[in-house]
CSV table of C-alpha atoms in Angstrom, one decimal:
chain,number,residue,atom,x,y,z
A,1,UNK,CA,141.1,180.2,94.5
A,2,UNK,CA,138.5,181.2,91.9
A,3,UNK,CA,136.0,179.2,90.8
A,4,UNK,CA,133.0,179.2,88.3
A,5,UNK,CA,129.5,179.0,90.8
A,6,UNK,CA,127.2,179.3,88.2
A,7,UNK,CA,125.7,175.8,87.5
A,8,UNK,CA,124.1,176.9,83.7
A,9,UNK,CA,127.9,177.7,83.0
A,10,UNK,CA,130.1,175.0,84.9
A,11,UNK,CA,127.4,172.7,82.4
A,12,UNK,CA,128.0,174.7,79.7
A,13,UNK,CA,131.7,174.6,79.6
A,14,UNK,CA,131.6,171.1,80.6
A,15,UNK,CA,130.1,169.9,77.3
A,16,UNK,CA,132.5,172.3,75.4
A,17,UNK,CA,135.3,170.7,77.0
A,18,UNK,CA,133.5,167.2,76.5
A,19,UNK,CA,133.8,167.6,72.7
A,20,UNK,CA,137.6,168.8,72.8
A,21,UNK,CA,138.2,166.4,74.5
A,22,UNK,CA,136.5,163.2,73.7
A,23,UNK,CA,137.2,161.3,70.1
A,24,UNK,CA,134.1,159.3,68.6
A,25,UNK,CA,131.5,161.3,69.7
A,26,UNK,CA,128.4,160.1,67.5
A,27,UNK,CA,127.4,162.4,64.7
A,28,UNK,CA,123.9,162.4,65.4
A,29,UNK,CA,123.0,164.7,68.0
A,30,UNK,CA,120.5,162.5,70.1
A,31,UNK,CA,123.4,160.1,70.8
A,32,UNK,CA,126.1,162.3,70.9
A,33,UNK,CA,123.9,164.4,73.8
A,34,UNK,CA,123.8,160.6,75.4
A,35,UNK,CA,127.3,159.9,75.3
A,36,UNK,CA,128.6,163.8,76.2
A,37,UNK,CA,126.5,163.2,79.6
A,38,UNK,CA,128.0,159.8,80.4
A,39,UNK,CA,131.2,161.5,80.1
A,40,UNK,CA,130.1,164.7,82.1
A,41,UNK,CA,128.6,162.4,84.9
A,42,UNK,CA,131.9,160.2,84.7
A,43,UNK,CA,135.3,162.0,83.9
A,44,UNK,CA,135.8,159.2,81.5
A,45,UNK,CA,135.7,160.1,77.6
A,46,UNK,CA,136.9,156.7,77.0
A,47,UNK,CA,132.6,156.0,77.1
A,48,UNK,CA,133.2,157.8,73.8
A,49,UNK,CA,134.2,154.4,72.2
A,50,UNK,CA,131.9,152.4,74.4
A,51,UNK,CA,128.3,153.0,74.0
A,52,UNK,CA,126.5,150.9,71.4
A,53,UNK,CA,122.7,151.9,70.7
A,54,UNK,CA,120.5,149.3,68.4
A,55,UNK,CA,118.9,151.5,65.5
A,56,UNK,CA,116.1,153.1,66.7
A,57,UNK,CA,116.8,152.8,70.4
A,58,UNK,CA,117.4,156.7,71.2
A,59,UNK,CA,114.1,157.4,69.0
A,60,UNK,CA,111.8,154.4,70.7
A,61,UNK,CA,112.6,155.5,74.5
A,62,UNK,CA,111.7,159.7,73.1
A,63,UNK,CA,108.5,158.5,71.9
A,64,UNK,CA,108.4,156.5,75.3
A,65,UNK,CA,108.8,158.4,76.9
A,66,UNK,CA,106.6,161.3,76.0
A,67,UNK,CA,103.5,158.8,76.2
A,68,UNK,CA,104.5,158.6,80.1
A,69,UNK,CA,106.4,155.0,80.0
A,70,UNK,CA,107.5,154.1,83.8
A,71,UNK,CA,110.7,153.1,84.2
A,72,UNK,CA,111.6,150.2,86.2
A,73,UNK,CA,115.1,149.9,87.5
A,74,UNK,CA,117.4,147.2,89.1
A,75,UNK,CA,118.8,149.3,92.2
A,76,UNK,CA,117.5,152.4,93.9
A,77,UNK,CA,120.5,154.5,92.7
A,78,UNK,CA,119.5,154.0,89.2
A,79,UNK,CA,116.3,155.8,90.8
A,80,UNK,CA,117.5,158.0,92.7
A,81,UNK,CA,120.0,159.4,89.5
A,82,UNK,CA,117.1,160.0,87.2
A,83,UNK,CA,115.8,163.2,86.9
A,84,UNK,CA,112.1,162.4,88.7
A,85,UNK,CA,110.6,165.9,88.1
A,86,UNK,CA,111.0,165.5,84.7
A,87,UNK,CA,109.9,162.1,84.1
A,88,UNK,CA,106.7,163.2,86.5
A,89,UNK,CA,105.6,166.3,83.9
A,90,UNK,CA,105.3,163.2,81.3
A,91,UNK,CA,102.9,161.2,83.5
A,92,UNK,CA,105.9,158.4,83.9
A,93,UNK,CA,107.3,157.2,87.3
A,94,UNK,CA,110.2,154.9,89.0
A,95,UNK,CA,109.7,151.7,89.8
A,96,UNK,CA,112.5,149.4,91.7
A,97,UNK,CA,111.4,146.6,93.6
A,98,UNK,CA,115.0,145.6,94.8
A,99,UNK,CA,113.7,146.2,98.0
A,100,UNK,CA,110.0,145.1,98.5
A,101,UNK,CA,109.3,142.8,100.8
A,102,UNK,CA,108.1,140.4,98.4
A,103,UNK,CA,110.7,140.0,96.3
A,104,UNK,CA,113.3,139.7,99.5
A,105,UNK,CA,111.2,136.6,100.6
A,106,UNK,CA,111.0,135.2,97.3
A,107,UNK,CA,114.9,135.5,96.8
A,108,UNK,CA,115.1,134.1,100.3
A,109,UNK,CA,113.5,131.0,99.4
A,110,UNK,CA,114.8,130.3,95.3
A,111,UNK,CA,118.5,131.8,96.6
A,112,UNK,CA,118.5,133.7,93.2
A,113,UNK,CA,119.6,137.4,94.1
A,114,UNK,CA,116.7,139.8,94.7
A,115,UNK,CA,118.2,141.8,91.3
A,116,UNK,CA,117.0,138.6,89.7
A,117,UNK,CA,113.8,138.2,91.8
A,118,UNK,CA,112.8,142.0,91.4
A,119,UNK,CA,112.9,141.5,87.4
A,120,UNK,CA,110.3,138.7,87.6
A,121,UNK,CA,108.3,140.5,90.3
A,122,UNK,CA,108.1,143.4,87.5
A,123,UNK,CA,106.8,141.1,84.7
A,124,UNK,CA,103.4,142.4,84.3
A,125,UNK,CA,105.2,146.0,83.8
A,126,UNK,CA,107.4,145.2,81.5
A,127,UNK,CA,105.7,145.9,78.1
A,128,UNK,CA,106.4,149.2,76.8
A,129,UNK,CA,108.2,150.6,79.8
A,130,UNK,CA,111.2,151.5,79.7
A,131,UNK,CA,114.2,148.9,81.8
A,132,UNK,CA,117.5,150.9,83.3
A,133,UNK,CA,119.6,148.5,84.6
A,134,UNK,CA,123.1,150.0,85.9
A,135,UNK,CA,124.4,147.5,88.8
A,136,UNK,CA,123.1,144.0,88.2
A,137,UNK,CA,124.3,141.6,85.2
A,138,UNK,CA,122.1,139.0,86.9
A,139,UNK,CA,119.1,141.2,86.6
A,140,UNK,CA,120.0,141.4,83.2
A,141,UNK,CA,120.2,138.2,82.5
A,142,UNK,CA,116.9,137.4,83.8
A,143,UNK,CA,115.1,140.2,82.4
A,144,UNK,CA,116.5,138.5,78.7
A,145,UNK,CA,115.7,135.5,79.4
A,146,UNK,CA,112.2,136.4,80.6
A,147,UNK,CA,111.9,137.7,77.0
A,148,UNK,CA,112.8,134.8,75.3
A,149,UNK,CA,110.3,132.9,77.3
A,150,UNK,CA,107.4,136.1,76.9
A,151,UNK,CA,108.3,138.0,74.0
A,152,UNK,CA,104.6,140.2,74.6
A,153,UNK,CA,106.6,141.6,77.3
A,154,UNK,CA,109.0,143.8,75.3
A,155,UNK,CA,109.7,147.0,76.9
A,156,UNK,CA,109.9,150.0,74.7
A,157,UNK,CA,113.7,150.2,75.2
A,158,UNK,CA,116.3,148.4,77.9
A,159,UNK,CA,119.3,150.5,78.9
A,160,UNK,CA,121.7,148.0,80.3
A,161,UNK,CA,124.8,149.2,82.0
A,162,UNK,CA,125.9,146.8,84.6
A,163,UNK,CA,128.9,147.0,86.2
A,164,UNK,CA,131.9,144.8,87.2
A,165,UNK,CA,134.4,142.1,86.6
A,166,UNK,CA,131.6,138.8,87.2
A,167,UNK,CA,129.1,138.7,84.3
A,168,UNK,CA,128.6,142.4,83.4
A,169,UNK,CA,130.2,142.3,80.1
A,170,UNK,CA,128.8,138.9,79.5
A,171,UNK,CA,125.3,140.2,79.9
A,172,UNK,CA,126.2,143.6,77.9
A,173,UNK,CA,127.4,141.3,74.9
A,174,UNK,CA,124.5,139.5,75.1
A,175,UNK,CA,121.9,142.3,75.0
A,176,UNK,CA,123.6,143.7,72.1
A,177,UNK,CA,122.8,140.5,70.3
A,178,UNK,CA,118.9,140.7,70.8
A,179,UNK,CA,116.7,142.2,68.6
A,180,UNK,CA,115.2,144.7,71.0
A,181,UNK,CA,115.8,148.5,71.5
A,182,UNK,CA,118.8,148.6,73.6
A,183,UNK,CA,121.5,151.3,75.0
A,184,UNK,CA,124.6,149.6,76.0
A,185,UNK,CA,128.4,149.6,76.9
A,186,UNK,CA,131.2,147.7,76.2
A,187,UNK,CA,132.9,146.0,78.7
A,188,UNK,CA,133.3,146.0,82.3
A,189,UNK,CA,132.6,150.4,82.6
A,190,UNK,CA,129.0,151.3,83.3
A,191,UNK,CA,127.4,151.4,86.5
A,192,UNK,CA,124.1,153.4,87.9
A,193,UNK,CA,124.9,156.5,87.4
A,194,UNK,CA,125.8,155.8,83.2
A,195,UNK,CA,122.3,154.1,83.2
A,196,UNK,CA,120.5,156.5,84.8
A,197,UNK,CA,122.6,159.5,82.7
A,198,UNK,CA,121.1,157.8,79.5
A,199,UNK,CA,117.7,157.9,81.0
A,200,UNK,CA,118.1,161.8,81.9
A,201,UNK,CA,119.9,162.9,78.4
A,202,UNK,CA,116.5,161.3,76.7
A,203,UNK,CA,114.7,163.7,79.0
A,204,UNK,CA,116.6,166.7,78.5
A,205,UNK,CA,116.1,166.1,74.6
A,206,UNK,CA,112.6,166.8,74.8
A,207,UNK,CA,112.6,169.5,77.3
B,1,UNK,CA,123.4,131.3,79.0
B,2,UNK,CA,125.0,130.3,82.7
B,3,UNK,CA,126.0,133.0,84.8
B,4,UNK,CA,126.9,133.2,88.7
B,5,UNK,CA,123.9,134.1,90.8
B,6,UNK,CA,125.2,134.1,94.8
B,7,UNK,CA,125.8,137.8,95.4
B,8,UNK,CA,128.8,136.6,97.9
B,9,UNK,CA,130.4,134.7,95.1
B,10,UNK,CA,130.2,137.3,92.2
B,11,UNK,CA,131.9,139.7,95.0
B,12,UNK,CA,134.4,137.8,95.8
B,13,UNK,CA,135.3,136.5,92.6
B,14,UNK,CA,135.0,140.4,91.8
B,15,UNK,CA,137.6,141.2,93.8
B,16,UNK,CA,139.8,138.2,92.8
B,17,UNK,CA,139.9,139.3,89.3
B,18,UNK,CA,140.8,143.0,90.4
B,19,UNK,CA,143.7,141.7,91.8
B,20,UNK,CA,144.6,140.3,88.7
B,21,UNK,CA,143.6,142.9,86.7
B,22,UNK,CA,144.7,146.3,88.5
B,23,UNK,CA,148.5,147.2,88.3
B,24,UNK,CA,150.0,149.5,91.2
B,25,UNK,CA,147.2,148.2,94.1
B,26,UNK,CA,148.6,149.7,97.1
B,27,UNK,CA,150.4,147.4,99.9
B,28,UNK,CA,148.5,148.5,102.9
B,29,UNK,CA,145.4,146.2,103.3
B,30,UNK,CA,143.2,149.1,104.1
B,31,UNK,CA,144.2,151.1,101.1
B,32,UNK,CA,143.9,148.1,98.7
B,33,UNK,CA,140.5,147.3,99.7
B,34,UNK,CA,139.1,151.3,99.4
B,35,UNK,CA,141.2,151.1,95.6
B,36,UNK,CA,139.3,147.7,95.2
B,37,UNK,CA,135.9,148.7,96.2
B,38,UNK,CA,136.2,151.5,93.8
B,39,UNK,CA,137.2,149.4,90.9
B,40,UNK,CA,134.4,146.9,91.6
B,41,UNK,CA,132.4,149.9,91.6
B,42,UNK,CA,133.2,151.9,88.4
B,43,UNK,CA,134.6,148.6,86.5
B,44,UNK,CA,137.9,150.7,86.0
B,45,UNK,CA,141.2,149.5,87.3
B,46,UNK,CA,142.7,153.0,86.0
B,47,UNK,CA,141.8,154.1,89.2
B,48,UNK,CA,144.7,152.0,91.3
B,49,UNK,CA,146.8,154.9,90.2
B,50,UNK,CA,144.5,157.5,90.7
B,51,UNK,CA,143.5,157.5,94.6
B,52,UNK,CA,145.3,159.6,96.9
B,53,UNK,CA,145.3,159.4,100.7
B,54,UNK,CA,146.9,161.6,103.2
B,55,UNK,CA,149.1,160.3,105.5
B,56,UNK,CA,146.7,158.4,108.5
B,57,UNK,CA,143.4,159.3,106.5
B,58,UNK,CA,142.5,156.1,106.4
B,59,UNK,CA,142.9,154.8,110.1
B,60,UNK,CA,141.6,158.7,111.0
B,61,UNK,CA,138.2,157.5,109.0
B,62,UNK,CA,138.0,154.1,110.4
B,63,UNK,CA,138.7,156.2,114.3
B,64,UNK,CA,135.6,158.7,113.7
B,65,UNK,CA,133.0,155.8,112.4
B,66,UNK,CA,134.0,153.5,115.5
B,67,UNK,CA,133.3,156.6,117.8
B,68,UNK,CA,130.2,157.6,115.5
B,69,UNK,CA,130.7,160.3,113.3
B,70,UNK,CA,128.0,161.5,111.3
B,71,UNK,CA,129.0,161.6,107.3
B,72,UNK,CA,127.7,164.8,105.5
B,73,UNK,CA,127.3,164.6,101.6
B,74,UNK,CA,127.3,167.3,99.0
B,75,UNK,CA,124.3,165.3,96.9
B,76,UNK,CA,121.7,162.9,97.5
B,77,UNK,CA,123.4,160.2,95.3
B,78,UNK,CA,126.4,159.9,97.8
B,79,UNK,CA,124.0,159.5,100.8
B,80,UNK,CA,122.0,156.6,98.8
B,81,UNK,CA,125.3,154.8,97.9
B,82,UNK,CA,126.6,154.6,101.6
B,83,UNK,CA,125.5,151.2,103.5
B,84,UNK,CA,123.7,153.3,106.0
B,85,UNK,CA,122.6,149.9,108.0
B,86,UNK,CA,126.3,149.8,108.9
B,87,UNK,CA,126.8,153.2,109.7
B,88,UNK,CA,123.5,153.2,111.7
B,89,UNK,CA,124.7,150.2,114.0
B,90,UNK,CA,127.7,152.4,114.7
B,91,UNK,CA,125.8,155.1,115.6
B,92,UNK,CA,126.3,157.1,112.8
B,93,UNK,CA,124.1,159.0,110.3
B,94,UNK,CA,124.0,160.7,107.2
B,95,UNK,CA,123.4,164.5,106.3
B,96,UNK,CA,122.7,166.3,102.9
B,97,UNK,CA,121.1,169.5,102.9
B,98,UNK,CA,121.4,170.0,99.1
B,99,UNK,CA,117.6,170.7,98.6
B,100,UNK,CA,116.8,171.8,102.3
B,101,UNK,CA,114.6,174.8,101.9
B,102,UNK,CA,116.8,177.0,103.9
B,103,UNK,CA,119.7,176.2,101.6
B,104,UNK,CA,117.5,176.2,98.2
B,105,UNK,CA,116.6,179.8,99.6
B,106,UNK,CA,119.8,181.1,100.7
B,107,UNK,CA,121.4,180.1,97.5
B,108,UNK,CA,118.5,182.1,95.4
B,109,UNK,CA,119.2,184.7,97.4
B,110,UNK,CA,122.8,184.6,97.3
B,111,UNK,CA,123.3,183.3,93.7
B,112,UNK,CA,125.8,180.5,95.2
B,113,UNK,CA,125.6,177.6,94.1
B,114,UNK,CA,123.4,175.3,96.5
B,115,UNK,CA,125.9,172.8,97.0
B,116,UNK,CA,128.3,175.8,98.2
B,117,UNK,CA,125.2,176.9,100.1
B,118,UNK,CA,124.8,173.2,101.8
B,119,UNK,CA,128.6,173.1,103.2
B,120,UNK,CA,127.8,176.8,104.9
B,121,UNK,CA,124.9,175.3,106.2
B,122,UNK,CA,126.8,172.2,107.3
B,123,UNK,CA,129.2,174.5,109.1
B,124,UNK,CA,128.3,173.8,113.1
B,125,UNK,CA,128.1,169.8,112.3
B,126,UNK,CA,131.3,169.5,110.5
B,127,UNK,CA,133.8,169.2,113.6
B,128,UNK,CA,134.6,165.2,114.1
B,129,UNK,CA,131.9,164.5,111.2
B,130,UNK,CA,132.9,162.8,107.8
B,131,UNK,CA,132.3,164.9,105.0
B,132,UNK,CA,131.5,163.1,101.5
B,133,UNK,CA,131.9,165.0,98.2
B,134,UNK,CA,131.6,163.3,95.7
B,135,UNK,CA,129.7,165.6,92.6
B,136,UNK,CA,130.4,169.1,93.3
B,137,UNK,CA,133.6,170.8,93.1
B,138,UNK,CA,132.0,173.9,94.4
B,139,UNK,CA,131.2,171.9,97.7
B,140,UNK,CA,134.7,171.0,97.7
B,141,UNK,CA,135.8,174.6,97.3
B,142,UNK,CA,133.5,176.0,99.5
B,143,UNK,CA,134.3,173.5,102.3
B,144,UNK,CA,138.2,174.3,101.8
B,145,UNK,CA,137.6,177.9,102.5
B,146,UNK,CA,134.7,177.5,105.5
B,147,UNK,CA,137.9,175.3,106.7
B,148,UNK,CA,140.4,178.1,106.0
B,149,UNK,CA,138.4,180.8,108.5
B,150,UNK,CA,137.4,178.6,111.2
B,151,UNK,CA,140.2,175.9,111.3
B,152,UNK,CA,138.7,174.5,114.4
B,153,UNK,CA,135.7,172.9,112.3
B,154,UNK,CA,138.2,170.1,110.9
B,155,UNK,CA,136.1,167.0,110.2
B,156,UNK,CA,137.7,164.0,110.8
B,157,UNK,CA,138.1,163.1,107.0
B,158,UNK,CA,137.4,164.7,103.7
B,159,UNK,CA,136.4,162.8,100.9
B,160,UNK,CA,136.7,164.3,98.2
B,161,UNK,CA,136.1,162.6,94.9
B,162,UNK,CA,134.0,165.7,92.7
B,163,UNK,CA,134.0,164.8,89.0
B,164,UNK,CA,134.2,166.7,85.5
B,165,UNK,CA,136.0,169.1,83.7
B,166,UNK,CA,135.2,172.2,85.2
B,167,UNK,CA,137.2,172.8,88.6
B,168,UNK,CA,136.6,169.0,89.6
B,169,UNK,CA,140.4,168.3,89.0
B,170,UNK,CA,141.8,171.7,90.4
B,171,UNK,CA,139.1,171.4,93.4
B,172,UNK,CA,140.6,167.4,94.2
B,173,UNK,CA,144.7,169.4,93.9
B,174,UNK,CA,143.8,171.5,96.4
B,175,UNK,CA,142.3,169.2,99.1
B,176,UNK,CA,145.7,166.7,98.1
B,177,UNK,CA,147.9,170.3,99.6
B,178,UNK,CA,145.4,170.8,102.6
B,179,UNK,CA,146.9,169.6,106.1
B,180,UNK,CA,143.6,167.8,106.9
B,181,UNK,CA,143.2,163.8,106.7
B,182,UNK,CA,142.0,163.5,103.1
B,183,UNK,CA,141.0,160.7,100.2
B,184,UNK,CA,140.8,162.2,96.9
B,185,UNK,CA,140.8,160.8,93.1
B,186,UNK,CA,143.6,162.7,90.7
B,187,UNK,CA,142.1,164.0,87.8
B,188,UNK,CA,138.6,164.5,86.4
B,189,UNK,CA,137.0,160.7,87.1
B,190,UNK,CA,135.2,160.7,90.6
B,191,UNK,CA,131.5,160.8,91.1
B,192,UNK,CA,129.3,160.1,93.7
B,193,UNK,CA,129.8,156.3,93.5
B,194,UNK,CA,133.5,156.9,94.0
B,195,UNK,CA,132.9,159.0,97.2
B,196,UNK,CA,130.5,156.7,98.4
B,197,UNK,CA,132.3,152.9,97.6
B,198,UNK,CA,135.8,154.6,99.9
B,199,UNK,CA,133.1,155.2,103.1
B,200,UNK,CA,131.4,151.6,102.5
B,201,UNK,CA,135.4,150.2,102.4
B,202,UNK,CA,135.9,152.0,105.7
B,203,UNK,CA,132.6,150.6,107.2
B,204,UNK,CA,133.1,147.1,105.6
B,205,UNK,CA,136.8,147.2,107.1
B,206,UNK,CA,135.3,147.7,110.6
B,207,UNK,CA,132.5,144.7,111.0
C-alpha cells in the first residue's frame, strides 16, 4: 500500500482536509489554528463547535508566553504533550506536581485527590503562568476556587479541558463563567492531549 | 460549588453513567470494559461503535501480559498513558524508540519517517511483545509490511488506534484485514490515549 512518509506533508494535507471538513471553524486565524489542531490531534471535527475562548484569551497566553510564563499542569501527559523544546527557547518550563511527594502525603492525609492537592501546592506559581488542565475537573475546581479566595494569583490564561462523565462539564461551565482568560470545551470531550494541543498551537503561532 | 472528590467514586460513577449513556456496548465483559475505558477516556461514547477486535485479541492480550510481554509504542505519549506499575509487577515493560539516536539517524539518512524508522528498529523485540500505535499511521504501515516479510515476528497483539486524516483511517482498514490478533478504532478518531486506555483495560482486567 502507498502511503505519504513525509511528516511536513501528512501535516500539511491534514489541516487542508481539517477545513473541508470541519464546519465552524473560527474566522480569526489564531483560534481557528487552535481549534484545526485539536481536531488534527483528535479525529473529531465536532471540537469545531466546542471550543469557547474568553476575549483576549488566545492574545494573553502569546504575550505569555513570549515573556517565558511556566506552565503548570494537572497530569504528566498534559506535560509530556506539550511541545518542551519550544516552550524552552522562550525561557518557560513544565511544572506538574501530581506526583511529588509532598503533595501525595498531603492528599494522603486531607483525602482530597492529589489533582486537588497539586493545585494548592502550586499557589505561589500561579500568577501569570499559564494553567493546562486536561484530566482533572477536581483540579479545576480547586484552582477556581483558590481564585476566588486569592484573586493576586491570576494566571495569565487557564486552558481547562477536563475530561469525563463526573464533574468535567460542570467545572468547564463554570470556568466559562469567570472573568479570567480561559480556553475551554463544551461538554464532556476534552482530555490531555486537547489541553496540551492548545498549549502547542499558541507556540507554533509565534514560531 | 460541590463536586465529588474520591478518585474511586468519580470512576465508578464514570463508568455507571457510560452505561447509560453509550448505545451498542459490546456483551462480552472484557470488550465492554476496553469500550468503557476508552469512553471514560476521550468523553465520547461515539466510540462503542467504533472499536474493532479480532476474534480472541482480547484473551490473546490478556495471555501475553500474564506471561510478561513487553509493549512497544510508536510515540512517547502512549508509553506515559500506560499504568506501567501494573505492567512492571507482571514483569513487563515498555519500549519507544521514536527519538533513539539510532533511529533519529537512520531516518535522516533514510528520509522515512522516524516512527517508520522506530518499528524497523523494533524488529528483533516484536515476537510475543505487544505493540501500541496509537499516533502514527506510518508506524502502523510500516509494522504491517516488517510483518508481511518475516511473518514469524507476529507480536501477540496489535493495537492500533493511529489518528487523523491522512492514512490514519486506511492504515486502521488494513490491520482490521490482517490475520493477526488485533484492536483497532474505525475511522479517523484514535490517538495515543485511545491506544493507551485498551492496554490499561487489559492490565486492569488482570489484578
Amino acid at each position: 500500500m502507498k502511503y505519504l512518509t513525509n511528516p511536513r506533508q501528512i501535516e500539511a494535507q491534514s489541516m487542508k482536509i481539517i477545513e473541508g471538513l470541519a464546519k465552524n471553524l473560527p474566522a480569526d486565524p489564531l483560534a481557528r489554528a487552535v481549534v484545526k489542531r485539536i481536531i488534527h490531534t483528535t479525529g473529531d471535527p465536532q471540537y469545531a463547535e466546542l471550543v469557547l475562548f474568553s476575549g483576549g484569551a488566545l492574545e494573553a497566553g502569546q504575550k505569555a508566553l513570549r515573556q517565558g510564563a511556566n506552565i503548570i499542569t494537572d497530569v504528566n501527559l498534559v506535560k509530556t504533550g506539550i511541545s518542551a523544546a519550544r516552550l524552552n527557547t522562550l525561557g518557560g518550563q513544565i511544572f506538574c506536581y501530581l506526583s511529588h511527594p509532598e503533595v501525595v502525603k498531603r492528599a494522603q492525609l486531607t483525602g482530597k485527590t492529589r489533582a486537588m492537592t497539586a493545585m494548592e501546592y502550586a499557589e505561589t506559581h500561579l500568577a501569570n503562568s499559564i494553567v493546562a488542565i486536561g484530566n482533572a475537573p477536581t483540579a479545576l475546581f480547586r484552582l477556581l476556587e483558590i481564585m476566588e479566595e486569592k484573586p493576586q494569583l491570576r494566571p495569565a490564561l487557564i486552558v481547562g479541558t477536563p475530561v469525563g462523565f463526573v464533574g468535567a462539564s460542570e467545572s468547564k461551565e463554570l470556568l466559562a463563567k469567570m472573568p479570567y482568560p480561559f480556553i475551554t470545551v463544551q461538554g464532556n470531550k476534552g482530555g490531555s492531549m486537547v489541553a496540551a494541543s492548545i498549549i502547542n498551537a499558541l507556540l507554533y503561532s509565534l514560531s
